[in-house]
mmCIF file of C-alpha atoms in Angstrom:
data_model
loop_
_atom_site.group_PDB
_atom_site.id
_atom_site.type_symbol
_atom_site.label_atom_id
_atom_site.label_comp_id
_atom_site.label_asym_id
_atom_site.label_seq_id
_atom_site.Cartn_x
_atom_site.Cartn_y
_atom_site.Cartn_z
ATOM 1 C CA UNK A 56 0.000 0.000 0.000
ATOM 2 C CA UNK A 57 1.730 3.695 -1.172
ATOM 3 C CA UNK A 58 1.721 6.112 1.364
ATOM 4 C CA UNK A 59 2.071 9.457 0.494
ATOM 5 C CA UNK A 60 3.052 11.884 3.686
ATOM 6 C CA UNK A 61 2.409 15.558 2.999
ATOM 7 C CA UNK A 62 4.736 17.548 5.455
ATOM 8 C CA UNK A 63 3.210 21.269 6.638
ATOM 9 C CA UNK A 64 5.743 24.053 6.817
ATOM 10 C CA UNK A 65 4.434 26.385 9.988
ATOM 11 C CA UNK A 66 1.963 28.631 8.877
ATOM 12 C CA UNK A 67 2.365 32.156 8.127
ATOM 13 C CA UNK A 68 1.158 34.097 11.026
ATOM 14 C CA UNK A 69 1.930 37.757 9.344
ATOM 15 C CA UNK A 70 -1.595 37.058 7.279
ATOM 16 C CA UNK A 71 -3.000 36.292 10.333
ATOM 17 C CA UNK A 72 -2.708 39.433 11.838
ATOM 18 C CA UNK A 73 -5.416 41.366 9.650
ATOM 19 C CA UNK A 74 -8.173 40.857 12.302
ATOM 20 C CA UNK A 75 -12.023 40.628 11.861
ATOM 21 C CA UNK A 76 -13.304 37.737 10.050
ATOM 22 C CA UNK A 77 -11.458 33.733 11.259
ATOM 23 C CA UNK A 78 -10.537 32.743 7.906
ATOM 24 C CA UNK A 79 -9.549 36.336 6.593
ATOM 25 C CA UNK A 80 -5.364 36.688 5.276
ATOM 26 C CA UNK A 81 -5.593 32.658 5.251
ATOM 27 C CA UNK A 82 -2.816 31.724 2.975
ATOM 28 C CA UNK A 83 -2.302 28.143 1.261
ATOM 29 C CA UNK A 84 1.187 27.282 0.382
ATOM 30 C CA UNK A 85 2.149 27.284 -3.636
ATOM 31 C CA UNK A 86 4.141 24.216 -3.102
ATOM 32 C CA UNK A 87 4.193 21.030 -0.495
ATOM 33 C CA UNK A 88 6.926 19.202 1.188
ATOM 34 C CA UNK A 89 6.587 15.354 0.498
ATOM 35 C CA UNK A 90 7.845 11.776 1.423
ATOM 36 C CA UNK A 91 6.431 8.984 -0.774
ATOM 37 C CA UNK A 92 6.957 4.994 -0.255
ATOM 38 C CA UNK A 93 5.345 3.334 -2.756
ATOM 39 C CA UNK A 94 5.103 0.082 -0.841
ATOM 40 C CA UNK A 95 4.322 1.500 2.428
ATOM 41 C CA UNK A 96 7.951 0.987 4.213
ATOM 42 C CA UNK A 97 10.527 2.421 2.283
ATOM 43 C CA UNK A 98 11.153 5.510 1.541
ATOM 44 C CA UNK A 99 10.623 6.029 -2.836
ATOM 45 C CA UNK A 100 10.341 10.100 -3.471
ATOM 46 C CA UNK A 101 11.138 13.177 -1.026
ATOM 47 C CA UNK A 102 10.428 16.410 -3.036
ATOM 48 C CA UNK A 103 8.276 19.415 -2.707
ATOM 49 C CA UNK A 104 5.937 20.730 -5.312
ATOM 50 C CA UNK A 105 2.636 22.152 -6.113
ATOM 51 C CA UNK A 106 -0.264 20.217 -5.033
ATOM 52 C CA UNK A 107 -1.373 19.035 -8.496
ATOM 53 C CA UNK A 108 1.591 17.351 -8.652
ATOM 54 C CA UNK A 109 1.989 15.660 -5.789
ATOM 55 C CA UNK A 110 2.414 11.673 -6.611
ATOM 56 C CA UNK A 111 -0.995 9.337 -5.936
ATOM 57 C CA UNK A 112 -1.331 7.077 -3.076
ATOM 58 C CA UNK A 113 -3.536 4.630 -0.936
ATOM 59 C CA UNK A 114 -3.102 6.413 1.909
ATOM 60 C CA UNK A 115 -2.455 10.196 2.240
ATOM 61 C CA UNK A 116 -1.439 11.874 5.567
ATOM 62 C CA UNK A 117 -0.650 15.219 6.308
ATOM 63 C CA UNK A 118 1.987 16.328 9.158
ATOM 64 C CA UNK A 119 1.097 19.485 10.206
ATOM 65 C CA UNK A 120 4.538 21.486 12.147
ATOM 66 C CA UNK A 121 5.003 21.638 16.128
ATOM 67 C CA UNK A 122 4.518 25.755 15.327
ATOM 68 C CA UNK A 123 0.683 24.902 14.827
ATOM 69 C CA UNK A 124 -0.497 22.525 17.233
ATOM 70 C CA UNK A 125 -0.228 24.182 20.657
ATOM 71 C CA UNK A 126 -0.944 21.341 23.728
ATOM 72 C CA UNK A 127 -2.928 21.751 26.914
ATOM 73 C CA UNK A 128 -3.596 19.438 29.471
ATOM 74 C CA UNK A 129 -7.090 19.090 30.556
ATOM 75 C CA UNK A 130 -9.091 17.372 32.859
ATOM 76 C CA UNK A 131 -11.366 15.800 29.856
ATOM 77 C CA UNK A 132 -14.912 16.838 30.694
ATOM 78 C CA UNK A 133 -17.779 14.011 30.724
ATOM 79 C CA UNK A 134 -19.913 15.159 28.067
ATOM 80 C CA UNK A 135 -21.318 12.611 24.828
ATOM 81 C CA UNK A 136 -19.345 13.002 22.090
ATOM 82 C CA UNK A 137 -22.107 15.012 20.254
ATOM 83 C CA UNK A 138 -21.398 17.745 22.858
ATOM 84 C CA UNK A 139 -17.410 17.011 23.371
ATOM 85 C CA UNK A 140 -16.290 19.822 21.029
ATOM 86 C CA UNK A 141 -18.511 22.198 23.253
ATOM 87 C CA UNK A 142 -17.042 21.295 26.739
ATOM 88 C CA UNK A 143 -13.742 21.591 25.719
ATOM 89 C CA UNK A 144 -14.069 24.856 24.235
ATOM 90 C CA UNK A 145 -15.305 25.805 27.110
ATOM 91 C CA UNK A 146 -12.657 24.710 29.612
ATOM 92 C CA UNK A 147 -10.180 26.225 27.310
ATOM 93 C CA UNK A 148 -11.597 29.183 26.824
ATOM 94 C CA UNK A 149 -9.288 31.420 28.757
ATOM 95 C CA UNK A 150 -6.496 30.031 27.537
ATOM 96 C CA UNK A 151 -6.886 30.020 23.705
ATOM 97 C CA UNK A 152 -6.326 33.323 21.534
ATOM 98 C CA UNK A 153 -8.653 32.362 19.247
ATOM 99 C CA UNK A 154 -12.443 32.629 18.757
ATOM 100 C CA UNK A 155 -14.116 28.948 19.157
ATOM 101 C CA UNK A 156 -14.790 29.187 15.590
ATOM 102 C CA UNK A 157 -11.402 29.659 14.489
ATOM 103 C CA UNK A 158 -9.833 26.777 16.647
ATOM 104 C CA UNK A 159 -9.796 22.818 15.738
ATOM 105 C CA UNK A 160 -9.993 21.238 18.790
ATOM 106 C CA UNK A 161 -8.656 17.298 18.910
ATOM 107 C CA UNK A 162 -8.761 14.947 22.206
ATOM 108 C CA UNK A 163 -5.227 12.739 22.061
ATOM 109 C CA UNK A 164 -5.621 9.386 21.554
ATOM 110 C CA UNK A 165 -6.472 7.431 25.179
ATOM 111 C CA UNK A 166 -8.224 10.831 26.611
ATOM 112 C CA UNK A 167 -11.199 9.488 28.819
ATOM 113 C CA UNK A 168 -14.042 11.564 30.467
ATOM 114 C CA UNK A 169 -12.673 12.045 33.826
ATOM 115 C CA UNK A 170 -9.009 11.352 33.259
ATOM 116 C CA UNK A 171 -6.595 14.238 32.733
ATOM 117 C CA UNK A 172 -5.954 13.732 28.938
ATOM 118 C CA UNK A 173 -4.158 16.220 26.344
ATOM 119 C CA UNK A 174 -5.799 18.761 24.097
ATOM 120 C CA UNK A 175 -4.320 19.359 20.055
ATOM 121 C CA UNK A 176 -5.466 22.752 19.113
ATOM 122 C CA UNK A 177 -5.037 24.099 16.030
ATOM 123 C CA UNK A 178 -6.409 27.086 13.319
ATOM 124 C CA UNK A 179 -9.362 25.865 11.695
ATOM 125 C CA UNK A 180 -9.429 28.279 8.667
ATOM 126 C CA UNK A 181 -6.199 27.551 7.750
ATOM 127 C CA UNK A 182 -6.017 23.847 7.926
ATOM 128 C CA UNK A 183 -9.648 24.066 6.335
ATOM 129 C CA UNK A 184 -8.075 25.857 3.527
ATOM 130 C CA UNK A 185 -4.847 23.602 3.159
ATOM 131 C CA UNK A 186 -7.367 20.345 2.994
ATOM 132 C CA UNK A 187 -9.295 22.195 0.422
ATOM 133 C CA UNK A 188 -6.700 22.902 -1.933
ATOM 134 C CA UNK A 189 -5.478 19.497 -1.469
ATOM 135 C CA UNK A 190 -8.480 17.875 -2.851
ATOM 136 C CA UNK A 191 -9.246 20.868 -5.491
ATOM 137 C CA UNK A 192 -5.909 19.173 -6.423
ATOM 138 C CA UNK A 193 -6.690 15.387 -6.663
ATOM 139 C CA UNK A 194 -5.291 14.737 -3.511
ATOM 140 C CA UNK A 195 -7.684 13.006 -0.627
ATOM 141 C CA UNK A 196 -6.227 13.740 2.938
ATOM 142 C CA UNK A 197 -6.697 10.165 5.541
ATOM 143 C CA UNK A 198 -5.515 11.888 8.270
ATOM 144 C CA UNK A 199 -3.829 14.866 9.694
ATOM 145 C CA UNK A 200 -1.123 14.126 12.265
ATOM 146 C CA UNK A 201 0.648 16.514 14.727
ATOM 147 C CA UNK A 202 4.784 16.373 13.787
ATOM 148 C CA UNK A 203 5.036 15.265 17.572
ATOM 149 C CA UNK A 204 3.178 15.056 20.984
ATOM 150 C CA UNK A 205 3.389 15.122 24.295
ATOM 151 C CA UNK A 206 4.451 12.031 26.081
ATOM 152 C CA UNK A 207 3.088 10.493 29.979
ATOM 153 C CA UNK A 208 6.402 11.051 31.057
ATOM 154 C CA UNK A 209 8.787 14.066 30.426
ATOM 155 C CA UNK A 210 11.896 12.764 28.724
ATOM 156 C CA UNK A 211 15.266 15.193 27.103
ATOM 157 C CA UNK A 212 18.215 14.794 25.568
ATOM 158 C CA UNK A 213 21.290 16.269 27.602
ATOM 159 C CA UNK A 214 24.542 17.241 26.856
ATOM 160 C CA UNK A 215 27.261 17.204 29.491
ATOM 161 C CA UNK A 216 30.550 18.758 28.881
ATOM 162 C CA UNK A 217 33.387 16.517 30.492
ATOM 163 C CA UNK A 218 36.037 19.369 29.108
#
């Protein structure tokens, strides 16, 4: 199975600064950074181009940059899943910058009502507008990844100078 993985340069936040309406100064790149496997394992392609000519796959994924997704650690409300998006809005509230409507809001995998579980947020226009001009192009997203996460336990890389 090819896998096509479509990797997100941070967003340009200058646009963003224009005010008023969400989606307003949203800008879609001209070209995308790519890996490609056409067997699923190995690594075939690594290129960057414009979306019409990014190669076809089975499976398409796009890795959106650590810049974009900010994390927050919640205590994950108990609410149905209808109603999910709501109660987490609402306990981050305060702390995003955003308007509800410009924010996608994504529980981390293993988040249970009750349990303190991690929060992906990112800007709805603009990842709206990426998506869109990915499929405009041919191009059918699976699933959109964060470049990394947060882990259970805090773990770093140290450096100690025996000099």
């Amino acid at each position: 199975m090819s896998v096509l993985a479509i990797v997100l340069a941070p967003r340009d936040r200058i646009a963003a600064q224009s005010g008023g309406d969400a989606g307003a100064g949203v800008r879609v790149p001209d070209d995308f950074s790519f890996v490609y496997s056409a067997d699923g394992t190995v690594v075939s392609q690594v290129g960057r181009t414009a979306a019409s000519l990014l190669p076809k796959a089975d499976r398409v994924i796009v890795v959106l940059a650590d810049a974009d997704v900010s994390w927050h650690r919640i205590k994950v409300p108990k609410a149905p899943p209808a109603k999910l998006r709501a109660a987490l809005a609402g306990i981050l509230e305060e702390t995003l910058l955003d308007d509800e409507g410009a924010v996608h809001l994504v529980l981390a995998p293993g988040g249970q009502a009750g349990r303190t579980g991690w929060v992906a947020v990112t800007h709805k226009p603009w990842l709206t507008a990426v998506l869109n001009a990915l499929e405009s192009a041919g191009t059918d997203v699976e699933k959109v990844v964060p470049a990394s996460a947060p882990v259970a336990q805090p773990v770093g890389h140290f450096f100690i100078d025996e000099a």
